[in-house]
Coordinates of N, CA and C in Angstrom, one line a residue:
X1 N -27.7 -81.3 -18.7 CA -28.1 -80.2 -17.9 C -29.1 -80.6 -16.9
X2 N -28.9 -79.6 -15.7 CA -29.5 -79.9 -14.6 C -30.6 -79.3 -14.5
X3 N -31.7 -79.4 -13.9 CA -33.1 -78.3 -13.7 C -32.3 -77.3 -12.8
X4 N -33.2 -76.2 -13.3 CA -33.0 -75.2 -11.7 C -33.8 -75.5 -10.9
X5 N -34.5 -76.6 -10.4 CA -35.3 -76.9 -9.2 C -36.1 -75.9 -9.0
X6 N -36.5 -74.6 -10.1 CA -37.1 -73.9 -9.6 C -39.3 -74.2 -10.2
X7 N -39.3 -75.6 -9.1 CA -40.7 -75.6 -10.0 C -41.5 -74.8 -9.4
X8 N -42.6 -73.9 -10.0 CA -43.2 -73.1 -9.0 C -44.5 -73.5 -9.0
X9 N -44.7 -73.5 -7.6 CA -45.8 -74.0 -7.1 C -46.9 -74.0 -7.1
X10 N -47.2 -72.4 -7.4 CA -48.2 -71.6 -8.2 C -49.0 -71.8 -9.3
X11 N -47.3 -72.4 -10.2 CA -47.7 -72.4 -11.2 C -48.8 -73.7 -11.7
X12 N -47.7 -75.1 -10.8 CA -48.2 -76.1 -11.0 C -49.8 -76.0 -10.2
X13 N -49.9 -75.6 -8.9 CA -51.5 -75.5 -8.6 C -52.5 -75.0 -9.6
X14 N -52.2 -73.8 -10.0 CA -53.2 -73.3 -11.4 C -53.4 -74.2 -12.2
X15 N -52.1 -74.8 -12.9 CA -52.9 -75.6 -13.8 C -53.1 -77.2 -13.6
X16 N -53.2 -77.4 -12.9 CA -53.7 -78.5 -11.6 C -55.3 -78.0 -11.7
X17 N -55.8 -77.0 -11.3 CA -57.1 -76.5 -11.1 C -57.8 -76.3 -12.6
X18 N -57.3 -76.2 -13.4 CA -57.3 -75.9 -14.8 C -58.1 -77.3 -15.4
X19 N -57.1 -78.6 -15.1 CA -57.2 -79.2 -15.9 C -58.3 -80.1 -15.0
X20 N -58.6 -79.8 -13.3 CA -59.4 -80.5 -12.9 C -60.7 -80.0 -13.3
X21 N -60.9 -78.3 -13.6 CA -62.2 -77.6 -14.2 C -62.3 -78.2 -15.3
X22 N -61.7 -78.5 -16.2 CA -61.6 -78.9 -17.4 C -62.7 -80.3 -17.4
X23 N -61.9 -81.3 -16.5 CA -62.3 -82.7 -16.3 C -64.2 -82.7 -15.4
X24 N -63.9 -81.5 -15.2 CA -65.7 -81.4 -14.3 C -66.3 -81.1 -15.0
X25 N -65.9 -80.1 -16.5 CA -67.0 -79.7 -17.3 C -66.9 -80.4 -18.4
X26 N -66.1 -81.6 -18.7 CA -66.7 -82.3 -19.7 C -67.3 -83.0 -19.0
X27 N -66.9 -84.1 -18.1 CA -67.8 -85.1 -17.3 C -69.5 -84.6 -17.2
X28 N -69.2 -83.1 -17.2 CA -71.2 -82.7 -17.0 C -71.3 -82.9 -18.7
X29 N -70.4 -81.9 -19.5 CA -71.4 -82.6 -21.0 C -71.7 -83.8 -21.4
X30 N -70.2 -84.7 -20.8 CA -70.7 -86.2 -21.3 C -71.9 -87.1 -20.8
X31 N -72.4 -86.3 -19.9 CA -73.9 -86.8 -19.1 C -75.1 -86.8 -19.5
X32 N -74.9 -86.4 -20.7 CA -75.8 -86.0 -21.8 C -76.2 -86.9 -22.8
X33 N -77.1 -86.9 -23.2 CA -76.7 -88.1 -24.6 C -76.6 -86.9 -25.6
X34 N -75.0 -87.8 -26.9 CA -75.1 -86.4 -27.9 C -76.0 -86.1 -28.6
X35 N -77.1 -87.2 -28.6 CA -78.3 -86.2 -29.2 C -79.5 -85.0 -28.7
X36 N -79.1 -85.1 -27.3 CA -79.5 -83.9 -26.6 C -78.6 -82.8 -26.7
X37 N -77.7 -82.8 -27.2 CA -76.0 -82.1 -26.6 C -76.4 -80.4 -28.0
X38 N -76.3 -79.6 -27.3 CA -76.9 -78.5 -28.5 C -75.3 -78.1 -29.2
X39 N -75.2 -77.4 -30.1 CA -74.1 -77.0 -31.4 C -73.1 -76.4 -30.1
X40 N -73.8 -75.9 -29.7 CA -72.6 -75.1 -28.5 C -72.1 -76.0 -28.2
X41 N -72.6 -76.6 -26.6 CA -72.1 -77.9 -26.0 C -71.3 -78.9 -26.9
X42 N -71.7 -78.8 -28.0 CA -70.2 -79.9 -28.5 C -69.1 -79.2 -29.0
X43 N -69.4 -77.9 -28.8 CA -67.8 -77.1 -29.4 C -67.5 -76.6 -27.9
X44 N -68.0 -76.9 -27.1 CA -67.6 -76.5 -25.9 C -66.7 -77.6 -25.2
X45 N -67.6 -79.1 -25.5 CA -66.4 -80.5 -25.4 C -65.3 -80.2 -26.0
X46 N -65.1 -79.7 -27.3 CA -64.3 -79.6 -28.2 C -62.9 -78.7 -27.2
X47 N -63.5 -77.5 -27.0 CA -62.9 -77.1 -26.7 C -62.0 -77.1 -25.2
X48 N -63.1 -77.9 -24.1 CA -62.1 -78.1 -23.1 C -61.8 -79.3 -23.6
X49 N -61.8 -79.9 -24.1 CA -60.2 -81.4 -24.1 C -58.6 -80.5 -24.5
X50 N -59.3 -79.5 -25.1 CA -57.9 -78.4 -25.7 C -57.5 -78.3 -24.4
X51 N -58.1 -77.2 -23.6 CA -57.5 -76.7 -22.5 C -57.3 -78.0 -21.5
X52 N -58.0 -79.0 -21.9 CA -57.6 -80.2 -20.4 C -56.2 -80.4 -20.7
X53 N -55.7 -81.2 -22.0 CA -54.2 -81.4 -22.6 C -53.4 -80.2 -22.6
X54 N -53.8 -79.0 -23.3 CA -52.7 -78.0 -23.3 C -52.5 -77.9 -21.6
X55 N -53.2 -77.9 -20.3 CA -52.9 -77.7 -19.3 C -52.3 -78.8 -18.7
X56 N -52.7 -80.3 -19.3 CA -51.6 -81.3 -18.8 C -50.1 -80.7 -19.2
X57 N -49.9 -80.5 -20.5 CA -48.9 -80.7 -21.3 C -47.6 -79.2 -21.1
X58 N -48.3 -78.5 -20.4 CA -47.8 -77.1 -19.9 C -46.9 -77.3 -18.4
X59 N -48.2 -78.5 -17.2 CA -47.2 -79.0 -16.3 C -46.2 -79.8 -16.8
X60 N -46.4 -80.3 -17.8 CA -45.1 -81.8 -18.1 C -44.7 -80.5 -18.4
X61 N -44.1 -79.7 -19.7 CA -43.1 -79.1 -19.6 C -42.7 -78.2 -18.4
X62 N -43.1 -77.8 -18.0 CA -42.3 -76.9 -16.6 C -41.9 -78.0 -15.9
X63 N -42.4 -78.5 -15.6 CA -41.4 -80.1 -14.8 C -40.0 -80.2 -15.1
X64 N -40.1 -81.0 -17.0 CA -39.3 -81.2 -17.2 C -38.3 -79.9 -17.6
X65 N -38.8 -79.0 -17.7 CA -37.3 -78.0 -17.9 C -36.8 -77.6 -16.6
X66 N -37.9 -77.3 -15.2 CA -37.2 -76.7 -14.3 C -36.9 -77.7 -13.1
X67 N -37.2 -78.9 -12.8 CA -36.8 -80.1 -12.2 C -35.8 -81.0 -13.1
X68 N -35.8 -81.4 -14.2 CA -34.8 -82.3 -14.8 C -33.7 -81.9 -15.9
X69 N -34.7 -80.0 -16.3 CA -33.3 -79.8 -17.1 C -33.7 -80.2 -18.9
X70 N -34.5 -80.8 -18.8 CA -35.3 -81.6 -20.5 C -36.2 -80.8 -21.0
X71 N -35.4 -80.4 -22.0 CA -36.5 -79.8 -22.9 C -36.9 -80.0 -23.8
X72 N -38.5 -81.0 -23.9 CA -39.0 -81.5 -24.5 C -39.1 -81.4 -25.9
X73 N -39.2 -82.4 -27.2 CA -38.8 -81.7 -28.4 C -40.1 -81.8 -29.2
X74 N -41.6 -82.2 -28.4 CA -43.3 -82.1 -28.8 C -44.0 -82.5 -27.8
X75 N -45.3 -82.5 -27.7 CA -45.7 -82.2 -26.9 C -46.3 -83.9 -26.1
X76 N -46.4 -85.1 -27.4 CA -46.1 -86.0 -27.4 C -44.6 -86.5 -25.8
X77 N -43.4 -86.2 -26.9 CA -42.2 -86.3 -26.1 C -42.6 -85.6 -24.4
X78 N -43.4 -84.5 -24.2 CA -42.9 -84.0 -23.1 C -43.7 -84.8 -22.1
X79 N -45.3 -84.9 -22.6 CA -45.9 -86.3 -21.6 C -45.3 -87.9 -21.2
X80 N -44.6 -87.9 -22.3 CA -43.8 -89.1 -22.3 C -42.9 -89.1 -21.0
X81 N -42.0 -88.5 -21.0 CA -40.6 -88.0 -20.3 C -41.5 -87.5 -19.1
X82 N -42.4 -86.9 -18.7 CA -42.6 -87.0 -17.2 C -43.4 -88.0 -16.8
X83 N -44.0 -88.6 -17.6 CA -44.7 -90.3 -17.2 C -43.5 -91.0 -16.4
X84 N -42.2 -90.8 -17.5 CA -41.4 -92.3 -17.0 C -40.8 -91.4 -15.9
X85 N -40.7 -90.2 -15.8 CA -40.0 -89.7 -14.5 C -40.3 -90.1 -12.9
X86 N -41.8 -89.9 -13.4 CA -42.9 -89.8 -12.5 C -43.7 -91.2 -11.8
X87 N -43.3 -92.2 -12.7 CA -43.9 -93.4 -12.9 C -45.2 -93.8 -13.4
X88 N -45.5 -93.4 -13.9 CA -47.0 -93.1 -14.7 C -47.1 -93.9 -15.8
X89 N -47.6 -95.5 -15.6 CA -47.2 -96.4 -16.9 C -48.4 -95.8 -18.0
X90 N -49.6 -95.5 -17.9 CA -50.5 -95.0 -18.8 C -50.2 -93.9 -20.0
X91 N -48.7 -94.1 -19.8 CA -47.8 -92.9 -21.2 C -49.1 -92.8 -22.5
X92 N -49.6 -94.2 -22.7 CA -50.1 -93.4 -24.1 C -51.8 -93.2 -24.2
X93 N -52.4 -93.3 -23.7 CA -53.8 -92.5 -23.1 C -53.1 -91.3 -23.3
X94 N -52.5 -91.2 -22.6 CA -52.2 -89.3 -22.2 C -51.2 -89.0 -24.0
X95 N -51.0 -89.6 -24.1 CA -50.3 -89.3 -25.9 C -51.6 -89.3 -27.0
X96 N -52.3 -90.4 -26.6 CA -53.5 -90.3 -27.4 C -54.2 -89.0 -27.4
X97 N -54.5 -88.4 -25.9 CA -55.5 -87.5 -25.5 C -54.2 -86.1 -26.5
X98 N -53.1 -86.2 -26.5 CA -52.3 -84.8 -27.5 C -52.7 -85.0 -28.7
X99 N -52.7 -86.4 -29.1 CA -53.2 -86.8 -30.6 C -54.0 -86.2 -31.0
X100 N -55.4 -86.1 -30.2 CA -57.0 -85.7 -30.4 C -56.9 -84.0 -29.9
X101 N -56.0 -83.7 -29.1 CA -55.2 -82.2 -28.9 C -55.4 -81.7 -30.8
X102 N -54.2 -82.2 -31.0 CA -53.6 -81.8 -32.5 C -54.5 -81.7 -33.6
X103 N -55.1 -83.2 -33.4 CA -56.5 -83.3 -34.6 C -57.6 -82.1 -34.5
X104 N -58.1 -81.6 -33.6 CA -58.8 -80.6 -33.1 C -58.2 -79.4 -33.2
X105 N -57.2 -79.1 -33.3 CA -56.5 -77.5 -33.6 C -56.5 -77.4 -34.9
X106 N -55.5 -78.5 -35.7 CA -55.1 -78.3 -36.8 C -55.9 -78.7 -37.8
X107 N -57.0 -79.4 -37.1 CA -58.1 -80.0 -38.1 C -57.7 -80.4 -39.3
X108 N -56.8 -81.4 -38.9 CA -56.5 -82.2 -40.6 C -57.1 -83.4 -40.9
X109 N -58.3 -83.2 -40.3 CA -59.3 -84.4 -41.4 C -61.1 -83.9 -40.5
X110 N -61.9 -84.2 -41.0 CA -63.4 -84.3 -40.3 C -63.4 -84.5 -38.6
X111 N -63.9 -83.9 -38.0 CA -63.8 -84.5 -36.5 C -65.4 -84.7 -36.5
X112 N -65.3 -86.2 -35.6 CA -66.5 -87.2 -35.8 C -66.2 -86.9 -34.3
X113 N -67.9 -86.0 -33.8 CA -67.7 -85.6 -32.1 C -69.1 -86.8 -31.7
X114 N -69.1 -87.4 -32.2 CA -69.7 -88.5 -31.7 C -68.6 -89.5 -30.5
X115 N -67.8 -89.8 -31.4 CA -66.6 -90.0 -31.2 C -66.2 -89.6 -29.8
X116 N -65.8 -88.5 -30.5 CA -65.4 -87.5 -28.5 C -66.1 -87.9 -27.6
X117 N -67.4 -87.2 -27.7 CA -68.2 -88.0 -27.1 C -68.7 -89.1 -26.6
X118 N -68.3 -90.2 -27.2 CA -68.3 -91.3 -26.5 C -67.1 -91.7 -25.9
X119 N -65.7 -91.3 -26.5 CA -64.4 -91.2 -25.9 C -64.4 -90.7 -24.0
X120 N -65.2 -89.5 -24.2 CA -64.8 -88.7 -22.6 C -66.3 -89.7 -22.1
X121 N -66.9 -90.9 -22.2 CA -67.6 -91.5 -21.4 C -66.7 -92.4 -19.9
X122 N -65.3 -92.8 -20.9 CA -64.6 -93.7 -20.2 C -63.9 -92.2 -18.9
X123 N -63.6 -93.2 -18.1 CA -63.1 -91.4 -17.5 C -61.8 -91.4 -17.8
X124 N -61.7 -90.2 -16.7 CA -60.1 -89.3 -17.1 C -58.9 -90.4 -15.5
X125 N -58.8 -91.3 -15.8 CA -58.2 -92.2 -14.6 C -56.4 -91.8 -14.9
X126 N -56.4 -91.9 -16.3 CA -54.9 -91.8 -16.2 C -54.4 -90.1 -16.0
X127 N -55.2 -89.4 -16.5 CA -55.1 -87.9 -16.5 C -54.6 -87.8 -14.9
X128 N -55.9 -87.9 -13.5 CA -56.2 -88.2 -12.6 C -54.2 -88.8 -11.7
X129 N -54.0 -89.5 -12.7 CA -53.0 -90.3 -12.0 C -51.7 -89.3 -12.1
X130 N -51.2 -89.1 -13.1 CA -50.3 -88.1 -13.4 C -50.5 -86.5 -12.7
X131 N -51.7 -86.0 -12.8 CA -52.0 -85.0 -11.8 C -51.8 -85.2 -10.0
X132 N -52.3 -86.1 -9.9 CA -51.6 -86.6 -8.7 C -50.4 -86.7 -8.3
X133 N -50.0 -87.0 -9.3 CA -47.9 -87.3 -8.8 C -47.7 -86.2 -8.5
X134 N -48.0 -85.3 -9.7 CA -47.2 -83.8 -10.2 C -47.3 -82.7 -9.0
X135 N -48.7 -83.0 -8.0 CA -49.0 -82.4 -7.4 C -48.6 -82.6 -5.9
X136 N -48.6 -83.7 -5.5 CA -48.0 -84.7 -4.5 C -46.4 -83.9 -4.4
X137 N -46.2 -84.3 -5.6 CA -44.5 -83.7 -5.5 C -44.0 -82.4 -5.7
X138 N -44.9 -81.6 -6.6 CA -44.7 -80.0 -6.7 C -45.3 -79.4 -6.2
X139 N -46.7 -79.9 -6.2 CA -47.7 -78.6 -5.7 C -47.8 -78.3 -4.4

């Protein structure tokens, strides 16, 4: 099956802006050391990595359903399939970052936000990269 080519533009700019608010307000928590970082601020890290990935993972699906017609079968699969679309060799950073998605919703084991924390020190380069394409070409 074919896409309906109908990607909307809209839609992709919003969450384009989503996931760039997302990447500004961790970058200010991670500027922190976590031992300054108060109970909020780390459920607040917590919380935008959610919305940074659920808003990556929202453009990969509208992509792939209304440009290629693929409908992704996790959320894994749907970053995957618009990396290789898109040319985005950094596929698994951006699978890692759904991993830490999933572990964080479903909380199936202790989350060590130390961890996070030191994680969102490295930046968001591949996030960055894929946003770019998506945008270049939809937005």
């Amino acid at each position: 099956m074919v896409g309906s080519g109908l990607v909307d533009r809209d839609f992709v700019n919003g969450k384009a802006r989503d996931v760039r608010n997302a990447i500004n307000e961790l970058t200010r928590l991670a500027s922190k050391r976590f031992e300054d970082m108060s109970l909020d601020e780390q459920y607040s890290m917590r919380y935008q990595l959610i919305v940074l990935t659920e808003s990556v993972v929202s453009l990969c699906s509208h992509i792939a359903l209304e440009a290629y017609g693929y409908e992704p079968s996790s959320y894994k699969d749907c970053v995957a399939y618009i990396c290789q679309r898109e040319g985005v060799s950094c596929v698994e950073d951006l699978k890692a970052l759904v991993g830490l998605r999933n572990l964080l919703v479903h909380r199936y084991r202790n989350i060590d936000d130390r961890l996070i924390h030191s994680s969102m020190k490295s930046n968001f380069k591949c996030v960055h990269e894929l946003l770019g394409r998506i945008v270049s070409k939809y937005g």
